Coordinates of C-alpha atoms in Angstrom, one line a residue:
M1 CA 0.0 0.0 0.0
K2 CA 1.0 3.6 -0.6
L3 CA -0.1 6.7 1.2
I4 CA 0.5 10.4 0.6
T5 CA 0.2 13.6 2.6
W6 CA 0.1 17.0 1.0
N7 CA -0.8 20.5 2.2
I8 CA -2.7 21.7 -0.9
N9 CA -3.3 25.3 0.3
G10 CA -6.9 25.3 -0.9
I11 CA -8.9 22.6 -2.7
R12 CA -8.7 24.8 -5.8
T13 CA -5.2 23.5 -6.2
F14 CA -6.8 20.7 -8.2
R15 CA -7.6 22.9 -11.2
D16 CA -7.8 20.1 -13.7
G17 CA -10.3 18.2 -11.6
I18 CA -10.1 16.2 -8.3
K19 CA -10.1 12.8 -9.9
K20 CA -7.3 13.6 -12.3
A21 CA -5.2 15.0 -9.5
L22 CA -5.8 12.0 -7.2
D23 CA -5.1 9.5 -9.9
S24 CA -1.8 11.3 -10.8
L25 CA -0.6 10.9 -7.2
D26 CA -1.1 7.1 -7.5
A27 CA -1.7 6.3 -3.9
D28 CA -4.2 4.2 -1.9
I29 CA -4.7 6.8 0.8
I30 CA -4.3 10.5 0.1
C31 CA -4.4 12.9 3.0
V32 CA -4.7 16.6 2.2
Q33 CA -4.5 19.6 4.6
E34 CA -5.7 23.2 4.5
T35 CA -8.6 22.5 2.2
K36 CA -10.2 25.8 3.1
V37 CA -13.6 24.2 2.7
T38 CA -16.5 24.4 5.1
R39 CA -19.6 22.2 5.1
D40 CA -21.7 24.8 3.3
L41 CA -19.1 25.3 0.6
L42 CA -18.5 21.6 -0.1
D43 CA -19.8 20.7 -3.5
E44 CA -20.6 17.3 -5.0
R45 CA -17.6 17.4 -7.4
T46 CA -15.2 17.7 -4.5
A47 CA -17.0 15.4 -2.1
I48 CA -17.8 12.5 -4.4
V49 CA -15.0 11.2 -6.6
D50 CA -15.5 8.1 -8.7
G51 CA -13.3 5.3 -7.4
Y52 CA -12.7 7.0 -4.0
S53 CA -14.4 7.6 -0.7
S54 CA -13.7 10.8 1.1
Y55 CA -13.8 12.0 4.7
F56 CA -13.7 15.7 5.6
S57 CA -13.2 17.9 8.7
Y58 CA -14.3 21.5 8.6
S59 CA -13.6 24.7 10.5
R60 CA -16.5 25.7 12.6
G61 CA -15.3 29.3 13.2
R62 CA -14.0 30.7 9.9
S63 CA -14.8 30.3 6.2
G64 CA -11.9 29.5 3.9
Y65 CA -9.7 28.4 6.8
S66 CA -8.0 25.2 7.8
G67 CA -9.8 21.9 7.0
V68 CA -8.4 18.4 6.2
A69 CA -9.7 15.6 4.0
T70 CA -8.7 12.0 3.4
Y71 CA -9.4 10.3 0.1
C72 CA -9.3 6.5 0.0
K73 CA -9.4 4.3 -3.1
D74 CA -12.2 1.8 -3.2
S75 CA -9.6 -0.9 -2.7
A76 CA -8.6 0.9 0.6
T77 CA -12.1 1.7 2.0
P78 CA -11.9 2.1 5.8
F79 CA -14.2 0.3 8.2
A80 CA -14.3 3.3 10.6
A81 CA -13.7 7.0 10.4
E82 CA -13.9 9.9 12.7
E83 CA -13.6 13.7 12.7
G84 CA -11.4 15.4 15.2
L85 CA -9.2 14.1 18.0
T86 CA -11.4 14.5 21.1
G87 CA -14.4 12.5 20.1
L88 CA -16.7 15.5 20.6
L89 CA -17.6 15.5 16.9
T90 CA -18.5 11.8 16.8
N91 CA -22.2 10.9 16.7
H92 CA -22.3 7.7 14.7
E93 CA -21.5 4.1 15.1
G94 CA -18.5 4.0 12.9
A95 CA -16.2 5.8 15.4
V96 CA -12.6 4.8 16.0
G97 CA -12.6 5.1 19.8
C98 CA -9.6 5.0 22.1
Y99 CA -9.6 8.7 23.2
G100 CA -7.0 8.5 26.0
D101 CA -6.9 10.4 29.2
H102 CA -8.1 14.0 28.9
A103 CA -7.5 15.0 32.5
E104 CA -5.0 17.7 31.5
F105 CA -7.6 19.4 29.3
S106 CA -10.7 21.3 30.3
G107 CA -14.0 20.9 28.5
E108 CA -13.5 24.3 26.9
D109 CA -10.0 23.4 25.7
L110 CA -11.3 20.2 24.0
Q111 CA -14.0 22.0 22.2
L112 CA -11.6 24.7 20.9
L113 CA -9.0 22.2 19.8
D114 CA -11.5 20.3 17.6
N115 CA -13.3 23.5 16.4
E116 CA -10.9 24.3 13.5
G117 CA -11.2 21.1 11.4
R118 CA -7.7 19.9 11.9
A119 CA -8.0 16.1 12.1
V120 CA -9.6 13.2 10.3
I121 CA -9.0 9.6 11.4
T122 CA -9.6 6.5 9.2
Q123 CA -9.2 2.9 10.3
H124 CA -8.3 0.2 7.9
R125 CA -7.5 -3.5 7.8
I126 CA -4.2 -4.7 6.5
M127 CA -2.6 -8.1 6.0
C128 CA 0.7 -8.5 7.8
Q129 CA 2.4 -11.8 7.5
E130 CA -0.8 -13.7 7.0
N131 CA -2.4 -12.0 9.9
V132 CA -5.1 -9.3 9.7
K133 CA -4.1 -6.2 11.6
T134 CA -5.8 -2.8 12.1
L135 CA -4.1 0.3 10.8
T136 CA -5.3 3.8 12.0
V137 CA -4.3 6.8 9.8
I138 CA -4.5 10.2 11.6
N139 CA -4.5 13.0 9.1
V140 CA -3.6 16.3 10.9
Y141 CA -3.0 20.0 10.2
C142 CA -1.3 21.3 13.2
P143 CA -1.7 25.0 14.1
R144 CA 0.8 27.7 13.4
A145 CA 2.2 29.8 16.2
D146 CA 1.4 33.3 15.1
P147 CA 4.0 35.7 16.6
E148 CA 1.4 38.4 16.9
K149 CA -1.0 36.2 18.9
P150 CA 0.7 34.8 22.0
E151 CA -2.4 32.6 22.8
R152 CA -1.8 30.7 19.6
K153 CA 1.5 29.4 20.9
Q154 CA -0.3 27.8 23.8
F155 CA -3.0 26.5 21.5
K156 CA -0.4 24.8 19.3
L157 CA 1.3 23.0 22.2
Q158 CA -2.1 21.9 23.5
F159 CA -2.9 20.4 20.1
Y160 CA 0.4 18.6 20.1
K161 CA -0.4 17.0 23.5
L162 CA -3.9 16.0 22.4
L163 CA -2.5 14.5 19.2
Q164 CA 0.1 12.5 21.2
C165 CA -2.6 11.4 23.7
R166 CA -4.9 10.1 21.0
A167 CA -2.2 8.4 18.9
E168 CA -0.7 6.6 21.9
A169 CA -4.2 5.5 23.1
V170 CA -5.0 4.0 19.7
L171 CA -1.7 2.3 19.6
K172 CA -2.2 0.9 23.1
G173 CA -5.6 -0.3 21.9
G174 CA -3.9 -2.8 19.6
S175 CA -3.8 -0.9 16.3
H176 CA -0.9 0.1 14.2
V177 CA -0.8 3.9 13.9
I178 CA 0.4 6.4 11.2
V179 CA 0.3 10.1 11.9
L180 CA 0.8 12.2 8.9
G181 CA 0.3 15.8 7.7
D182 CA 1.5 19.3 8.2
V183 CA 3.1 19.5 11.7
N184 CA 4.3 23.1 11.2
T185 CA 7.6 22.5 13.0
S186 CA 10.9 21.6 11.5
H187 CA 12.4 19.0 13.8
Q188 CA 16.2 19.1 13.5
P189 CA 18.7 21.6 12.1
I190 CA 19.0 19.4 9.0
D191 CA 15.3 20.1 8.3
H192 CA 15.8 23.9 8.1
C193 CA 17.4 26.0 5.4
D194 CA 19.1 28.3 7.9
P195 CA 18.9 27.0 11.5
S196 CA 21.6 29.4 12.7
D197 CA 19.2 32.2 11.9
V198 CA 16.7 30.8 14.4
D199 CA 17.2 31.9 18.0
D200 CA 17.5 29.0 20.4
F201 CA 16.7 26.4 17.7
G202 CA 16.7 23.5 20.1
E203 CA 14.7 25.3 22.8
N204 CA 11.7 25.7 20.6
P205 CA 8.7 24.1 22.4
G206 CA 7.5 22.4 19.3
R207 CA 10.9 20.8 18.7
K208 CA 11.0 19.6 22.3
W209 CA 7.6 18.0 21.8
L210 CA 8.8 16.2 18.7
N211 CA 11.8 14.9 20.6
E212 CA 9.3 13.3 23.1
F213 CA 6.8 12.1 20.5
L214 CA 9.4 10.5 18.3
H215 CA 11.5 7.5 19.3
S216 CA 14.9 9.3 19.2
G217 CA 16.1 12.8 18.6
K218 CA 19.3 11.5 17.1
Q219 CA 19.3 11.0 13.3
E220 CA 22.0 8.3 13.5
D221 CA 19.7 6.2 15.7
Y222 CA 16.9 5.8 13.2
R223 CA 18.2 2.5 11.8
N224 CA 18.1 0.9 15.2
V225 CA 14.8 2.1 16.5
E226 CA 13.4 -1.3 17.0
E227 CA 16.4 -2.5 19.2
Q228 CA 16.3 0.8 21.1
Y229 CA 12.6 0.5 21.6
K230 CA 13.0 -3.0 23.1
E231 CA 15.7 -1.8 25.4
S232 CA 13.9 1.2 26.9
E233 CA 10.5 2.9 26.5
E234 CA 11.5 5.9 28.6
S235 CA 14.7 7.6 27.6
I236 CA 18.0 7.2 25.9
D237 CA 20.8 9.6 26.9
G238 CA 18.3 11.9 28.5
I239 CA 16.0 12.1 25.5
H240 CA 12.5 10.7 25.9
T241 CA 12.0 7.7 23.6
G242 CA 8.7 8.1 21.9
K243 CA 6.6 5.4 20.2
F244 CA 6.8 6.9 16.7
V245 CA 9.4 7.2 13.9
D246 CA 9.9 9.9 11.3
V247 CA 9.7 7.5 8.3
F248 CA 11.5 9.8 5.9
R249 CA 14.5 10.1 8.2
F250 CA 14.4 6.4 8.8
F251 CA 15.3 5.9 5.1
H252 CA 17.2 9.1 4.6
P253 CA 19.0 9.9 7.9
T254 CA 21.6 12.3 6.4
R255 CA 20.0 13.8 3.4
T256 CA 20.2 17.6 3.3
N257 CA 18.1 20.2 1.5
A258 CA 15.1 17.9 1.7
F259 CA 12.4 20.5 2.3
T260 CA 8.6 20.4 1.9
C261 CA 7.6 24.0 2.3
W262 CA 8.8 27.3 0.8
S263 CA 7.8 30.9 1.2
T264 CA 5.8 32.2 -1.8
L265 CA 6.5 35.8 -1.0
T266 CA 10.2 35.5 -1.8
G267 CA 10.1 32.8 -4.5
A268 CA 12.1 30.6 -2.2
R269 CA 11.1 27.4 -4.0
Q270 CA 13.4 28.2 -7.0
T271 CA 16.4 28.4 -4.7
N272 CA 15.1 25.6 -2.4
Y273 CA 15.2 27.9 0.6
G274 CA 12.7 26.1 2.8
T275 CA 11.9 23.8 5.7
R276 CA 10.7 20.3 6.2
I277 CA 7.5 20.5 8.2
D278 CA 5.4 17.8 6.5
Y279 CA 5.9 14.3 7.9
I280 CA 4.8 10.7 8.0
F281 CA 5.1 9.3 11.5
A282 CA 4.6 5.6 12.1
D283 CA 4.8 3.3 15.2
C284 CA 8.2 1.6 15.6
Q285 CA 7.0 -1.9 14.8
L286 CA 5.2 -0.9 11.6
T287 CA 8.1 1.1 10.4
K288 CA 10.6 -1.7 10.9
E289 CA 8.5 -4.5 9.6
Q290 CA 6.3 -3.0 6.9
F291 CA 7.7 0.2 5.5
V292 CA 9.8 -0.3 2.4
A293 CA 10.3 3.3 1.1
A294 CA 9.5 7.0 1.8
D295 CA 10.4 10.3 0.1
I296 CA 9.3 13.8 -0.8
M297 CA 8.0 15.1 -4.1
P298 CA 9.3 18.6 -4.6
E299 CA 8.6 18.4 -8.4
V300 CA 4.9 18.5 -7.8
E301 CA 3.7 22.1 -7.8
G302 CA 0.4 23.8 -7.2
S303 CA 1.0 24.7 -3.5
D304 CA 3.6 26.2 -1.2
H305 CA 4.1 22.6 0.1
C306 CA 5.0 19.4 -1.8
P307 CA 3.6 15.9 -1.2
V308 CA 5.4 13.3 1.0
W309 CA 4.8 9.6 0.3
G310 CA 5.4 6.3 2.1
Q311 CA 5.0 2.7 0.9
L312 CA 4.4 -0.4 2.9
S313 CA 4.7 -4.0 1.9
C314 CA 1.4 -5.1 3.5
P315 CA -1.8 -5.0 1.3
L316 CA -5.0 -3.4 2.3
L317 CA -8.3 -5.3 2.9
P318 CA -11.2 -3.0 1.9
S319 CA -14.4 -2.7 3.8
Y320 CA -17.5 -3.7 1.9
K321 CA -19.2 -0.4 3.0
P322 CA -17.7 3.0 3.9
P323 CA -18.3 4.3 7.5
P324 CA -21.1 6.9 8.1
L325 CA -18.6 9.8 8.0
C326 CA -18.1 9.3 4.3
T327 CA -19.3 12.4 2.4
R328 CA -21.4 10.4 0.0
F329 CA -23.8 9.7 2.9
L330 CA -24.4 13.4 3.6
P331 CA -28.0 14.4 3.0
E332 CA -27.2 16.9 0.3
F333 CA -25.3 14.2 -1.7
A334 CA -27.5 11.2 -1.0
G335 CA -30.3 12.2 -3.3
K336 CA -32.9 12.7 -0.5
Q337 CA -33.7 16.2 -1.4
Q338 CA -34.0 15.6 -5.2
K339 CA -37.1 13.4 -5.0
L340 CA -40.2 15.0 -6.4
S341 CA -42.4 13.2 -4.0
R342 CA -41.0 15.3 -1.1
F343 CA -42.7 18.3 -2.7
L344 CA -46.1 16.6 -3.4
V345 CA -46.8 14.8 -0.2
R346 CA -47.5 16.1 3.3
V347 CA -44.3 15.8 5.4
D348 CA -44.4 15.2 9.1
Q349 CA -43.2 18.3 10.9
K350 CA -41.3 16.2 13.5
S351 CA -39.2 14.6 10.8
I352 CA -38.4 18.0 9.3
Q353 CA -37.2 19.3 12.6
S354 CA -35.1 16.2 13.2
E355 CA -33.4 16.7 9.8
Q356 CA -32.7 20.3 10.6
M357 CA -31.1 19.3 13.9
D358 CA -28.7 16.9 12.1
V359 CA -27.3 19.6 9.7
L360 CA -23.8 20.8 10.6
P361 CA -23.3 24.5 10.8
G362 CA -21.8 26.3 7.9
S363 CA -19.1 29.0 7.8
Q364 CA -19.3 32.2 9.7
E365 CA -17.5 35.0 8.0
E366 CA -16.6 37.4 10.7
G367 CA -13.2 39.1 10.1
E368 CA -13.0 40.6 13.6
R369 CA -13.9 37.4 15.3
R370 CA -11.3 35.5 17.3
E371 CA -9.4 32.7 15.5
N372 CA -10.8 30.1 17.9
L373 CA -14.6 30.3 18.0
H374 CA -15.9 29.6 21.4
P375 CA -18.8 27.2 20.9
S376 CA -21.8 27.5 23.3
G377 CA -22.8 24.7 25.6
P378 CA -21.0 22.7 28.2
A379 CA -18.6 19.9 27.3
D380 CA -19.4 16.3 27.8
I381 CA -16.7 13.8 27.4
S382 CA -18.0 11.0 29.6
G383 CA -20.3 9.3 27.1
K384 CA -19.3 7.1 24.2
K385 CA -21.1 9.1 21.7
R386 CA -20.2 12.7 22.0
V387 CA -21.9 15.4 19.9
F388 CA -20.3 18.8 19.3
P389 CA -22.5 21.4 20.8
S390 CA -22.5 23.7 17.8
D391 CA -23.6 21.0 15.4
S392 CA -27.2 22.0 15.8
V393 CA -26.7 25.7 15.3
A394 CA -27.8 27.2 12.0
P395 CA -25.3 29.1 9.9
Q396 CA -25.0 32.7 10.6
G397 CA -26.6 34.9 8.0
K398 CA -29.0 32.2 6.9
K399 CA -32.4 32.1 8.6
T400 CA -34.0 28.8 8.9
K401 CA -37.6 28.8 7.8
K402 CA -39.9 27.4 10.4
I403 CA -42.9 25.6 9.2
K404 CA -46.0 26.2 11.3
P405 CA -48.6 23.5 11.1
S406 CA -52.0 24.9 10.0
S407 CA -55.1 24.2 11.9
K408 CA -57.2 24.2 8.8
P409 CA -56.9 21.5 6.2
Q410 CA -55.2 22.5 3.0
G411 CA -57.5 22.8 0.0
S412 CA -56.9 21.7 -3.6
L413 CA -56.0 24.0 -6.4
L414 CA -59.5 23.9 -7.8
S415 CA -60.9 25.7 -4.7
F416 CA -59.3 28.9 -5.9
F417 CA -61.5 29.0 -9.0
K418 CA -64.9 28.5 -7.3
P419 CA -67.1 31.6 -6.8
K420 CA -67.2 32.8 -3.2
L421 CA -70.6 34.1 -2.2
T422 CA -69.9 34.7 1.5
N423 CA -71.1 38.3 1.5
V424 CA -74.3 37.8 -0.5
V425 CA -77.6 38.4 1.2
P426 CA -80.0 35.6 0.5
P427 CA -82.8 37.1 -1.7
T428 CA -86.5 36.3 -1.5
D429 CA -88.2 34.5 -4.3
T430 CA -90.0 37.6 -5.5
S431 CA -86.9 39.8 -5.5
T432 CA -84.9 37.2 -7.3
K433 CA -87.5 36.9 -10.0
Q434 CA -87.7 40.7 -10.5
C435 CA -83.9 40.9 -10.7
E436 CA -83.7 38.2 -13.3
E437 CA -86.3 40.0 -15.4
T438 CA -84.4 43.3 -15.1
L439 CA -81.1 41.6 -16.1
D440 CA -82.8 40.1 -19.2
K441 CA -84.1 43.5 -20.2
I442 CA -80.6 45.0 -19.8
T443 CA -79.0 42.3 -21.9
T444 CA -81.6 42.6 -24.7
M445 CA -81.1 46.4 -24.8
Q446 CA -77.3 46.0 -24.9
N447 CA -77.5 43.6 -27.9
S448 CA -79.8 46.0 -29.8
Q449 CA -77.6 49.0 -29.3
Q450 CA -74.2 47.5 -30.2
V451 CA -74.1 49.6 -33.4
S452 CA -74.1 52.8 -31.5
T453 CA -70.9 53.2 -29.6
T454 CA -71.6 56.7 -28.2
K455 CA -74.6 55.8 -26.1
G456 CA -72.8 53.2 -24.0
K457 CA -74.0 52.2 -20.7
E458 CA -76.0 55.5 -20.2
S459 CA -78.5 54.5 -22.9
M460 CA -79.0 51.1 -21.4
V461 CA -80.0 52.7 -18.1
T462 CA -82.2 55.5 -19.4
D463 CA -84.2 53.2 -21.6
I464 CA -85.2 51.0 -18.7
A465 CA -88.9 51.0 -18.0
P466 CA -90.1 53.1 -15.0
E467 CA -91.2 50.1 -13.1
D468 CA -87.7 48.6 -13.5
K469 CA -86.1 51.8 -12.3
A470 CA -88.3 51.7 -9.3
L471 CA -87.1 48.2 -8.6
L472 CA -83.5 49.2 -8.8
S473 CA -84.1 52.1 -6.4
G474 CA -86.7 50.4 -4.2
G475 CA -86.4 48.1 -1.2
S476 CA -85.0 45.2 -3.3
S477 CA -82.1 47.3 -4.7
H478 CA -79.6 46.0 -2.2
V479 CA -80.2 42.5 -3.5
F480 CA -79.4 43.5 -7.0
T481 CA -76.3 45.5 -5.9
S482 CA -75.0 42.6 -3.8
I483 CA -75.3 40.1 -6.6
T484 CA -73.7 42.5 -9.2
T485 CA -70.9 43.4 -6.9
E486 CA -70.2 39.7 -6.1
L487 CA -70.2 38.7 -9.7
Q488 CA -67.7 41.5 -10.5
R489 CA -65.5 40.4 -7.6
N490 CA -65.5 36.7 -8.5
S491 CA -64.8 37.5 -12.1
W492 CA -61.8 39.6 -11.1
V493 CA -60.6 36.9 -8.7
F494 CA -60.9 34.3 -11.5
E495 CA -58.9 36.3 -14.0
R496 CA -56.3 37.1 -11.3
Q497 CA -55.8 33.4 -10.7
I498 CA -55.5 32.7 -14.4
L499 CA -52.9 35.5 -14.7
K500 CA -50.9 34.0 -11.8
V501 CA -50.7 30.7 -13.5
N502 CA -49.9 31.9 -16.9
Q503 CA -47.7 34.9 -16.1
P504 CA -45.4 34.3 -13.1
A505 CA -43.5 37.5 -13.8
S506 CA -44.6 41.0 -12.8
F507 CA -47.9 42.1 -14.3
N508 CA -50.9 44.4 -13.7
F509 CA -54.4 43.3 -12.6
Y510 CA -57.4 44.8 -14.4
P511 CA -60.8 44.1 -12.8
V512 CA -63.5 42.8 -15.2
T513 CA -66.9 44.5 -15.1
C514 CA -69.8 42.1 -15.4
V515 CA -73.2 43.3 -16.6

């Protein structure tokens, strides 16, 4: 099997198409960082790629920021997948588990650490020497320590500790572990273009953590990591012996100028003035027994980082079905909203509300907002299934339409075209008969006077017999007026409905006069 990690500096790096880019990398598991994609911006072309299953983690606080994704070939489909390191974002059965001891972290810290979309974990089955083993791949994008924001330095160190806690817990649970991604710290002087220009290079807190996380801080010891691991799990020459190995340095312990990141402001890539901050870390046993090669790919452009790859001798055993975190199972990509029947049948309001609660929040573009969004709600890390508190919050700037159930049954379309006589006064038999006779006379006179256009309605009224005029002005006149007015109103309503059906654009209404 082969796996690749690459900080792509935006999913738009794949200008020629996602599938073409993934196929060109020729790997079973492709882990990318800094996708800059939030849930509301994720489109189907990016989420669903033929021949691959994908798993995303998104920033909850800022749009176009952070984010990681793991693409697995169908032949490398994982059986479990999880977003984040704390377990707070896990609310499905396909979780990885093994969260470790979080006693050093407060509930608020755990929420903030998983709030920026910096980790995706996939769990696979591999065949190692005729034995089926579990392999857990942790794809991470570690924070950068912004010099202008001192709180980010502490945030970065907390993320490192949480990453180590989770990786060692999964390893202790019986699975092989690979941690790969953009770690944002160059480990040794050999990994930096100008280490003498960095004050107190070895005193950097990030490098001290790497010395603890990795098996040895000495590059000459990488070839004998397995023997050293057996001898001691605590320390060698005062350096803490971690449980993971820098796979690139395992195969290239003395190679210089092997950088993976360059500044774009100075065009440093042309002169190879960079740093090596993208890594593949693997547990000691897996490195010694299964890894056969590892290297960097500086020839691949499109980002300020280059890919790093590693190859193992063990084959992958794909799962018959992707875990629930797979993007193809998201409601917007599963085809649930494209069915015409959803618009033609009466939908239960409770089911609509439950679907709205499952929708993850989108991006919140607030330039002045703090880099770590403080989610509302208390933390709960005691249960097995832990839900991120902000998952049920609607995206800012988008109002969720609430459907209020009507107390009256909804009528059919034909009901709009039926005449409504709610305001008509019920006439007596005598009045009705008289009105009908009068209307007949008016109609006859109108037909006889169509040749003369100047007389109009005035002649029709003046030629009415005196007894008919008395009827119109007498006690039964209100009946005639009510009927005529209602006929006019219903005719106008009918034409308005026809105009609405035939002309959805803007138009004017003209009432029709009935005589």
